[in-house]
Amino acid sequence: MERCWEMGVTNGSESGLEFNPMKDYMILSDAQKIAVAVLCTLLGLLSALENLVVLYLILSSQRLRRKPSYLFIGSLAGADFLASVIFACNFVIFHVFHGVDSKAVFLLKIGSVTMTFTASVGSLLLTAVDRYLCLCYPPTYKALVTRGRALVALCVMWVLSAFISYLPLMGWTCCPSPCSELFPLIPNDYLLGWLLFIAILFAGIIYTYGYVLWKAHQHVASLAEHQDRQVPGIARMRLDVRLAKTLGLVLAVLLICWFPALALMGHSLVTTLSDRVKEVFAFCSMLCLANSMVNPIIYALRSGEIRSAAQHCLVSWKKYLQGLGPEGKEEAPRSSITETEADVRTTPDPGSRSPGCSNC
């Protein structure tokens, strides 16, 4: 109850900062502030640039925009881009410059950060489900995962993420409920609810990718038995094994980046935290930003189709810079055909996988 207060606009006010209850959350030393400012700036800029490139490549390619898989990857890139910009800016302003806003503005900022990270995890779940269906139901994949259904799923996910994230702005604050040890104005019961929601999303991601890894393990045994023979479905088995390596990397990065921060959030619900633990949490939070930086490398830039689109863009820009812009524009249809032909050449046997699952 001691932290229940009405916060006015105190930016630039010496007396406001002197009596500002938010000082309990501003616990970084000068050296730590410099480290946070440097890391947030570098990670934020790199993550924003990577995700912006992915978004541009997907939105500029009519072929990629039509595929549900790339709609999910585009949503992930969009959420990570917003998370990079919003989190990095607000984190530095709060912890480094001790910026304090009105209650409504602060809750809007923290709600926006929560929404972008929640949408990022939600997009990861939809991508996981898409790949699960692609591998488990290849004959009916195109009928199950249509562009319309993908857009509906994305809309539901974003609306749900926004609704949950802005609940504190709608009035669910820590007066008279106990305040969080880590987040100003955020009640412990809301933090518990958000952690449970995120836990459900992570459980879905781990289950779907875990199933694919288990299936790939079975295929490794089958490949060892039929190493010297050609059997039906052998190309698909090799595809699943290659995919399993990517999914193993996905799960490792996901757990490394998110588990420390989530564990400390859960720990804060049952005990009082020291300033040293709060300092550790501040740096663990930046691992979530690092995850937004790694996601486009794992999900997008490893895709042959996105790399093909990037090469096409580089060729077009090179011609434009050389003064051949008009010719490059005229050749766009031909390069689109070439890209399609290249995709066909790199696609395994039609019988070994679904034609709608070229990025799996």
Short mmCIF file of C-alpha atoms in Angstrom, two decimals:
data_model
loop_
_atom_site.label_atom_id
_atom_site.label_comp_id
_atom_site.label_asym_id
_atom_site.label_seq_id
_atom_site.Cartn_x
_atom_site.Cartn_y
_atom_site.Cartn_z
CA MET A 1 0.00 0.00 0.00
CA GLU A 2 2.96 2.33 0.50
CA ARG A 3 3.45 2.58 -3.25
CA CYS A 4 -0.10 3.62 -4.02
CA TRP A 5 0.17 7.16 -5.23
CA GLU A 6 -1.06 9.57 -7.82
CA MET A 7 1.74 10.53 -10.16
CA GLY A 8 1.78 13.93 -11.81
CA VAL A 9 3.94 15.17 -14.63
CA THR A 10 7.31 15.60 -12.93
CA ASN A 11 9.72 15.71 -15.87
CA GLY A 12 12.25 18.45 -15.28
CA SER A 13 10.98 19.06 -11.77
CA GLU A 14 13.68 18.70 -9.11
CA SER A 15 11.14 18.46 -6.32
CA GLY A 16 9.13 15.93 -8.31
CA LEU A 17 12.15 13.68 -8.69
CA GLU A 18 13.03 14.10 -5.02
CA PHE A 19 9.67 12.74 -3.88
CA ASN A 20 9.13 10.48 -6.86
CA PRO A 21 8.19 6.93 -5.73
CA MET A 22 9.55 5.63 -9.04
CA LYS A 23 13.04 6.16 -7.64
CA ASP A 24 12.56 2.72 -6.03
CA TYR A 25 12.77 1.26 -9.55
CA MET A 26 15.65 3.45 -10.78
CA ILE A 27 18.45 1.49 -9.17
CA LEU A 28 21.22 1.34 -11.80
CA SER A 29 24.66 2.75 -11.09
CA ASP A 30 26.35 5.18 -13.49
CA ALA A 31 28.44 2.38 -15.05
CA GLN A 32 25.34 0.22 -15.46
CA LYS A 33 23.48 3.13 -17.07
CA ILE A 34 26.23 3.47 -19.67
CA ALA A 35 26.14 -0.28 -20.34
CA VAL A 36 22.35 -0.24 -20.69
CA ALA A 37 22.44 2.77 -23.01
CA VAL A 38 25.10 1.19 -25.26
CA LEU A 39 23.52 -2.29 -25.35
CA CYS A 40 19.98 -1.00 -25.89
CA THR A 41 21.10 1.33 -28.66
CA LEU A 42 23.14 -1.31 -30.50
CA LEU A 43 20.64 -4.16 -30.07
CA GLY A 44 17.67 -1.91 -30.79
CA LEU A 45 19.14 -0.44 -33.99
CA LEU A 46 20.37 -3.80 -35.30
CA SER A 47 17.09 -5.54 -34.47
CA ALA A 48 14.99 -2.76 -36.00
CA LEU A 49 17.10 -2.78 -39.18
CA GLU A 50 16.96 -6.57 -39.58
CA ASN A 51 13.21 -6.77 -39.06
CA LEU A 52 12.59 -3.78 -41.32
CA VAL A 53 14.50 -5.54 -44.11
CA VAL A 54 12.43 -8.71 -43.62
CA LEU A 55 9.18 -6.71 -43.70
CA TYR A 56 10.26 -4.91 -46.87
CA LEU A 57 11.21 -8.16 -48.64
CA ILE A 58 7.89 -9.82 -47.77
CA LEU A 59 5.69 -6.82 -48.55
CA SER A 60 7.49 -6.04 -51.81
CA SER A 61 7.07 -9.59 -53.13
CA GLN A 62 3.58 -10.42 -54.34
CA ARG A 63 4.43 -14.13 -54.29
CA LEU A 64 5.51 -14.07 -50.63
CA ARG A 65 2.53 -11.95 -49.56
CA ARG A 66 0.18 -14.64 -50.85
CA LYS A 67 1.69 -17.42 -48.71
CA PRO A 68 0.29 -17.83 -45.17
CA SER A 69 3.69 -18.90 -43.80
CA TYR A 70 5.22 -15.58 -44.76
CA LEU A 71 2.28 -13.68 -43.29
CA PHE A 72 3.19 -15.22 -39.93
CA ILE A 73 6.87 -14.40 -40.43
CA GLY A 74 5.90 -10.86 -41.46
CA SER A 75 3.82 -10.50 -38.28
CA LEU A 76 6.80 -11.70 -36.25
CA ALA A 77 9.07 -9.19 -37.98
CA GLY A 78 6.55 -6.38 -37.42
CA ALA A 79 6.17 -7.19 -33.71
CA ASP A 80 9.94 -7.45 -33.24
CA PHE A 81 10.50 -4.16 -35.08
CA LEU A 82 8.02 -2.36 -32.83
CA ALA A 83 9.48 -4.07 -29.74
CA SER A 84 12.98 -2.98 -30.72
CA VAL A 85 12.00 0.67 -31.10
CA ILE A 86 9.51 1.01 -28.23
CA PHE A 87 11.39 -1.07 -25.66
CA ALA A 88 14.84 0.37 -26.37
CA CYS A 89 13.66 4.00 -26.29
CA ASN A 90 11.53 3.69 -23.15
CA PHE A 91 14.04 1.51 -21.32
CA VAL A 92 16.84 4.01 -21.85
CA ILE A 93 14.63 7.01 -21.01
CA PHE A 94 13.47 5.40 -17.75
CA HIS A 95 16.64 3.74 -16.44
CA VAL A 96 19.32 6.05 -17.86
CA PHE A 97 17.69 9.50 -17.93
CA HIS A 98 15.13 8.83 -15.14
CA GLY A 99 12.33 10.20 -17.26
CA VAL A 100 8.97 10.30 -15.46
CA ASP A 101 5.59 10.80 -17.14
CA SER A 102 2.03 11.12 -16.02
CA LYS A 103 0.32 7.96 -14.85
CA ALA A 104 -1.64 7.54 -18.09
CA VAL A 105 1.38 8.12 -20.34
CA PHE A 106 3.54 5.72 -18.34
CA LEU A 107 0.88 2.99 -18.48
CA LEU A 108 0.52 3.59 -22.23
CA LYS A 109 4.27 3.12 -22.68
CA ILE A 110 4.55 -0.02 -20.58
CA GLY A 111 1.41 -1.41 -22.24
CA SER A 112 2.94 -0.83 -25.67
CA VAL A 113 6.13 -2.65 -24.67
CA THR A 114 4.06 -5.54 -23.29
CA MET A 115 1.91 -5.70 -26.42
CA THR A 116 4.85 -5.87 -28.84
CA PHE A 117 6.61 -8.66 -26.93
CA THR A 118 3.34 -10.55 -26.42
CA ALA A 119 2.57 -10.27 -30.14
CA SER A 120 6.08 -11.48 -30.92
CA VAL A 121 5.57 -14.64 -28.84
CA GLY A 122 2.08 -15.05 -30.34
CA SER A 123 3.55 -14.83 -33.85
CA LEU A 124 6.14 -17.46 -32.86
CA LEU A 125 3.29 -19.75 -31.79
CA LEU A 126 1.40 -19.26 -35.06
CA THR A 127 4.61 -19.95 -37.00
CA ALA A 128 5.15 -23.10 -34.94
CA VAL A 129 1.59 -24.31 -35.59
CA ASP A 130 2.00 -23.56 -39.31
CA ARG A 131 5.14 -25.71 -39.51
CA TYR A 132 3.51 -28.43 -37.42
CA LEU A 133 0.58 -28.66 -39.84
CA CYS A 134 2.95 -28.49 -42.79
CA LEU A 135 4.90 -31.53 -41.61
CA CYS A 136 2.09 -33.58 -40.09
CA TYR A 137 -0.61 -33.03 -42.74
CA PRO A 138 1.25 -32.34 -46.00
CA PRO A 139 -1.53 -33.54 -48.37
CA THR A 140 -4.14 -31.22 -46.84
CA TYR A 141 -1.85 -28.38 -45.72
CA LYS A 142 -2.95 -25.92 -48.42
CA ALA A 143 -6.62 -26.56 -47.63
CA LEU A 144 -6.06 -26.22 -43.87
CA VAL A 145 -3.89 -23.10 -43.89
CA THR A 146 -5.39 -20.60 -46.32
CA ARG A 147 -4.46 -16.93 -46.60
CA GLY A 148 -7.84 -15.89 -45.19
CA ARG A 149 -7.52 -18.13 -42.14
CA ALA A 150 -3.98 -16.91 -41.56
CA LEU A 151 -5.15 -13.27 -41.59
CA VAL A 152 -8.00 -14.07 -39.17
CA ALA A 153 -5.60 -15.86 -36.81
CA LEU A 154 -3.20 -12.90 -36.92
CA CYS A 155 -5.98 -10.38 -36.25
CA VAL A 156 -7.24 -12.39 -33.27
CA MET A 157 -3.71 -12.73 -31.90
CA TRP A 158 -2.92 -8.99 -32.20
CA VAL A 159 -6.26 -7.89 -30.73
CA LEU A 160 -5.89 -10.31 -27.81
CA SER A 161 -2.30 -9.16 -27.21
CA ALA A 162 -3.37 -5.50 -27.22
CA PHE A 163 -6.34 -6.13 -24.90
CA ILE A 164 -4.27 -8.03 -22.33
CA SER A 165 -1.38 -5.56 -22.49
CA TYR A 166 -3.47 -2.42 -22.02
CA LEU A 167 -5.52 -3.71 -19.08
CA PRO A 168 -3.47 -1.59 -16.62
CA LEU A 169 -4.21 1.49 -18.75
CA MET A 170 -7.91 0.59 -18.53
CA GLY A 171 -7.73 0.73 -14.73
CA TRP A 172 -6.12 -2.50 -13.49
CA THR A 173 -3.36 -0.82 -11.48
CA CYS A 174 -1.78 -1.57 -8.11
CA CYS A 175 -4.06 0.59 -5.98
CA PRO A 176 -5.17 -0.93 -3.68
CA SER A 177 -3.53 -4.20 -4.84
CA PRO A 178 0.17 -4.77 -4.00
CA CYS A 179 2.52 -3.29 -6.58
CA SER A 180 5.01 -5.36 -8.54
CA GLU A 181 8.61 -5.32 -7.33
CA LEU A 182 9.77 -4.86 -10.93
CA PHE A 183 7.20 -2.67 -12.71
CA PRO A 184 5.79 0.62 -11.38
CA LEU A 185 1.98 0.80 -11.12
CA ILE A 186 1.61 -2.85 -12.22
CA PRO A 187 -0.19 -5.08 -9.66
CA ASN A 188 1.12 -8.53 -8.81
CA ASP A 189 -2.15 -10.21 -9.76
CA TYR A 190 -1.98 -8.72 -13.27
CA LEU A 191 1.67 -9.80 -13.62
CA LEU A 192 0.69 -13.31 -12.53
CA GLY A 193 -2.09 -13.41 -15.14
CA TRP A 194 0.25 -12.21 -17.90
CA LEU A 195 2.87 -14.79 -16.92
CA LEU A 196 0.26 -17.56 -17.13
CA PHE A 197 -0.82 -16.34 -20.58
CA ILE A 198 2.79 -16.26 -21.81
CA ALA A 199 3.37 -19.71 -20.27
CA ILE A 200 0.46 -21.07 -22.34
CA LEU A 201 1.96 -19.59 -25.51
CA PHE A 202 5.39 -21.04 -24.72
CA ALA A 203 3.86 -24.43 -23.91
CA GLY A 204 2.24 -24.46 -27.35
CA ILE A 205 5.53 -23.53 -29.04
CA ILE A 206 7.52 -26.16 -27.13
CA TYR A 207 4.92 -28.87 -27.76
CA THR A 208 4.70 -28.29 -31.51
CA TYR A 209 8.46 -28.00 -32.04
CA GLY A 210 9.08 -30.86 -29.59
CA TYR A 211 6.81 -33.10 -31.64
CA VAL A 212 8.69 -32.21 -34.82
CA LEU A 213 12.03 -32.93 -33.11
CA TRP A 214 10.73 -36.29 -31.90
CA LYS A 215 9.52 -37.12 -35.38
CA ALA A 216 12.88 -36.12 -36.84
CA HIS A 217 14.63 -38.38 -34.31
CA GLN A 218 12.57 -41.30 -35.63
CA HIS A 219 13.54 -40.36 -39.17
CA VAL A 220 17.23 -40.34 -38.23
CA ALA A 221 16.86 -43.98 -37.18
CA SER A 222 15.04 -44.78 -40.44
CA LEU A 223 17.74 -43.06 -42.50
CA ALA A 224 20.42 -45.11 -40.74
CA GLU A 225 18.58 -48.34 -41.58
CA HIS A 226 18.03 -47.45 -45.26
CA GLN A 227 21.28 -45.58 -45.88
CA ASP A 228 22.21 -47.63 -48.93
CA ARG A 229 18.71 -48.03 -50.35
CA GLN A 230 16.13 -45.75 -51.92
CA VAL A 231 12.79 -46.04 -50.15
CA PRO A 232 9.57 -44.02 -50.55
CA GLY A 233 9.56 -40.85 -48.44
CA ILE A 234 13.35 -40.74 -47.98
CA ALA A 235 13.53 -37.16 -49.31
CA ARG A 236 10.89 -36.07 -46.80
CA MET A 237 12.82 -37.73 -43.97
CA ARG A 238 15.94 -35.80 -44.90
CA LEU A 239 13.86 -32.61 -45.01
CA ASP A 240 12.52 -33.27 -41.51
CA VAL A 241 16.01 -33.90 -40.14
CA ARG A 242 17.29 -30.64 -41.63
CA LEU A 243 14.31 -28.80 -40.21
CA ALA A 244 14.88 -30.36 -36.80
CA LYS A 245 18.29 -28.71 -36.61
CA THR A 246 16.67 -25.33 -37.18
CA LEU A 247 13.93 -26.02 -34.64
CA GLY A 248 16.47 -27.13 -32.05
CA LEU A 249 18.19 -23.77 -32.51
CA VAL A 250 14.82 -22.01 -32.24
CA LEU A 251 13.99 -23.63 -28.90
CA ALA A 252 17.46 -23.01 -27.49
CA VAL A 253 17.42 -19.31 -28.41
CA LEU A 254 13.86 -18.91 -27.13
CA LEU A 255 14.61 -20.40 -23.72
CA ILE A 256 17.96 -18.60 -23.31
CA CYS A 257 16.45 -15.21 -24.13
CA TRP A 258 13.16 -15.43 -22.26
CA PHE A 259 13.60 -17.79 -19.30
CA PRO A 260 15.80 -15.53 -17.08
CA ALA A 261 13.41 -12.56 -17.25
CA LEU A 262 10.28 -14.70 -16.80
CA ALA A 263 11.86 -16.58 -13.89
CA LEU A 264 12.69 -13.32 -12.09
CA MET A 265 9.16 -12.03 -12.72
CA GLY A 266 7.76 -15.16 -11.11
CA HIS A 267 10.24 -14.88 -8.24
CA SER A 268 9.15 -11.28 -7.60
CA LEU A 269 5.59 -12.48 -6.91
CA VAL A 270 6.59 -14.48 -3.83
CA THR A 271 9.37 -12.43 -2.24
CA THR A 272 10.83 -8.95 -1.84
CA LEU A 273 13.67 -8.31 -4.27
CA SER A 274 16.95 -6.63 -3.42
CA ASP A 275 18.37 -3.86 -5.62
CA ARG A 276 21.01 -6.30 -6.91
CA VAL A 277 18.30 -8.66 -8.19
CA LYS A 278 16.50 -5.74 -9.82
CA GLU A 279 19.75 -4.78 -11.55
CA VAL A 280 20.09 -8.34 -12.84
CA PHE A 281 16.50 -8.20 -14.11
CA ALA A 282 17.21 -4.98 -16.02
CA PHE A 283 19.97 -6.72 -17.99
CA CYS A 284 17.95 -9.94 -18.39
CA SER A 285 15.17 -7.86 -19.95
CA MET A 286 17.53 -6.91 -22.74
CA LEU A 287 17.82 -10.61 -23.64
CA CYS A 288 14.22 -10.34 -24.89
CA LEU A 289 15.45 -7.54 -27.15
CA ALA A 290 18.26 -9.83 -28.31
CA ASN A 291 15.63 -12.44 -29.17
CA SER A 292 13.93 -9.89 -31.44
CA MET A 293 17.30 -9.40 -33.13
CA VAL A 294 17.87 -13.15 -33.63
CA ASN A 295 14.34 -14.01 -34.82
CA PRO A 296 14.72 -12.61 -38.38
CA ILE A 297 17.94 -14.59 -38.83
CA ILE A 298 16.35 -17.87 -37.72
CA TYR A 299 12.91 -17.53 -39.29
CA ALA A 300 13.38 -15.30 -42.32
CA LEU A 301 16.94 -15.03 -43.59
CA ARG A 302 17.36 -18.84 -43.54
CA SER A 303 14.47 -19.09 -46.02
CA GLY A 304 15.55 -19.68 -49.60
CA GLU A 305 12.61 -17.68 -50.96
CA ILE A 306 13.41 -14.63 -48.85
CA ARG A 307 17.08 -14.85 -49.81
CA SER A 308 15.99 -15.06 -53.45
CA ALA A 309 13.81 -11.95 -52.99
CA ALA A 310 16.77 -10.18 -51.34
CA GLN A 311 19.05 -11.05 -54.28
CA HIS A 312 16.43 -9.77 -56.71
CA CYS A 313 16.21 -6.48 -54.76
CA LEU A 314 20.00 -6.12 -54.67
CA VAL A 315 20.21 -6.64 -58.44
CA SER A 316 17.45 -4.06 -59.01
CA TRP A 317 19.12 -1.51 -56.73
CA LYS A 318 22.50 -2.13 -58.36
CA LYS A 319 21.04 -1.44 -61.80
CA TYR A 320 19.27 1.64 -60.48
CA LEU A 321 22.49 3.01 -58.96
CA GLN A 322 24.25 2.37 -62.26
CA GLY A 323 21.68 4.50 -64.03
CA LEU A 324 19.67 1.57 -65.42
CA GLY A 325 16.55 2.13 -63.31
CA PRO A 326 14.01 2.11 -66.18
CA GLU A 327 15.48 -1.09 -67.67
CA GLY A 328 15.39 -2.77 -64.26
CA LYS A 329 11.72 -1.94 -63.92
CA GLU A 330 10.95 -3.37 -67.33
CA GLU A 331 12.74 -6.62 -66.47
CA ALA A 332 10.75 -7.18 -63.26
CA PRO A 333 8.30 -9.71 -64.78
CA ARG A 334 11.15 -11.76 -66.25
CA SER A 335 13.06 -11.84 -62.95
CA SER A 336 9.87 -12.98 -61.22
CA ILE A 337 9.69 -15.97 -63.56
CA THR A 338 13.34 -16.75 -62.96
CA GLU A 339 12.75 -16.68 -59.20
CA THR A 340 9.86 -19.08 -59.57
CA GLU A 341 11.93 -21.44 -61.67
CA ALA A 342 14.70 -21.34 -59.09
CA ASP A 343 12.15 -22.20 -56.42
CA VAL A 344 10.94 -25.18 -58.44
CA ARG A 345 14.52 -26.43 -58.88
CA THR A 346 15.15 -26.30 -55.13
CA THR A 347 11.83 -27.94 -54.19
CA PRO A 348 11.94 -31.70 -53.38
CA ASP A 349 9.77 -34.30 -55.05
CA PRO A 350 6.07 -33.32 -55.17
CA GLY A 351 5.24 -36.58 -53.47
CA SER A 352 7.57 -35.92 -50.57
CA ARG A 353 5.96 -32.73 -49.28
CA SER A 354 3.10 -30.33 -49.69
CA PRO A 355 3.45 -27.77 -52.49
CA GLY A 356 2.18 -25.09 -50.12
CA CYS A 357 4.94 -25.70 -47.58
CA SER A 358 8.02 -24.57 -49.44
CA ASN A 359 9.45 -22.64 -46.51
CA CYS A 360 9.10 -25.33 -43.86
#
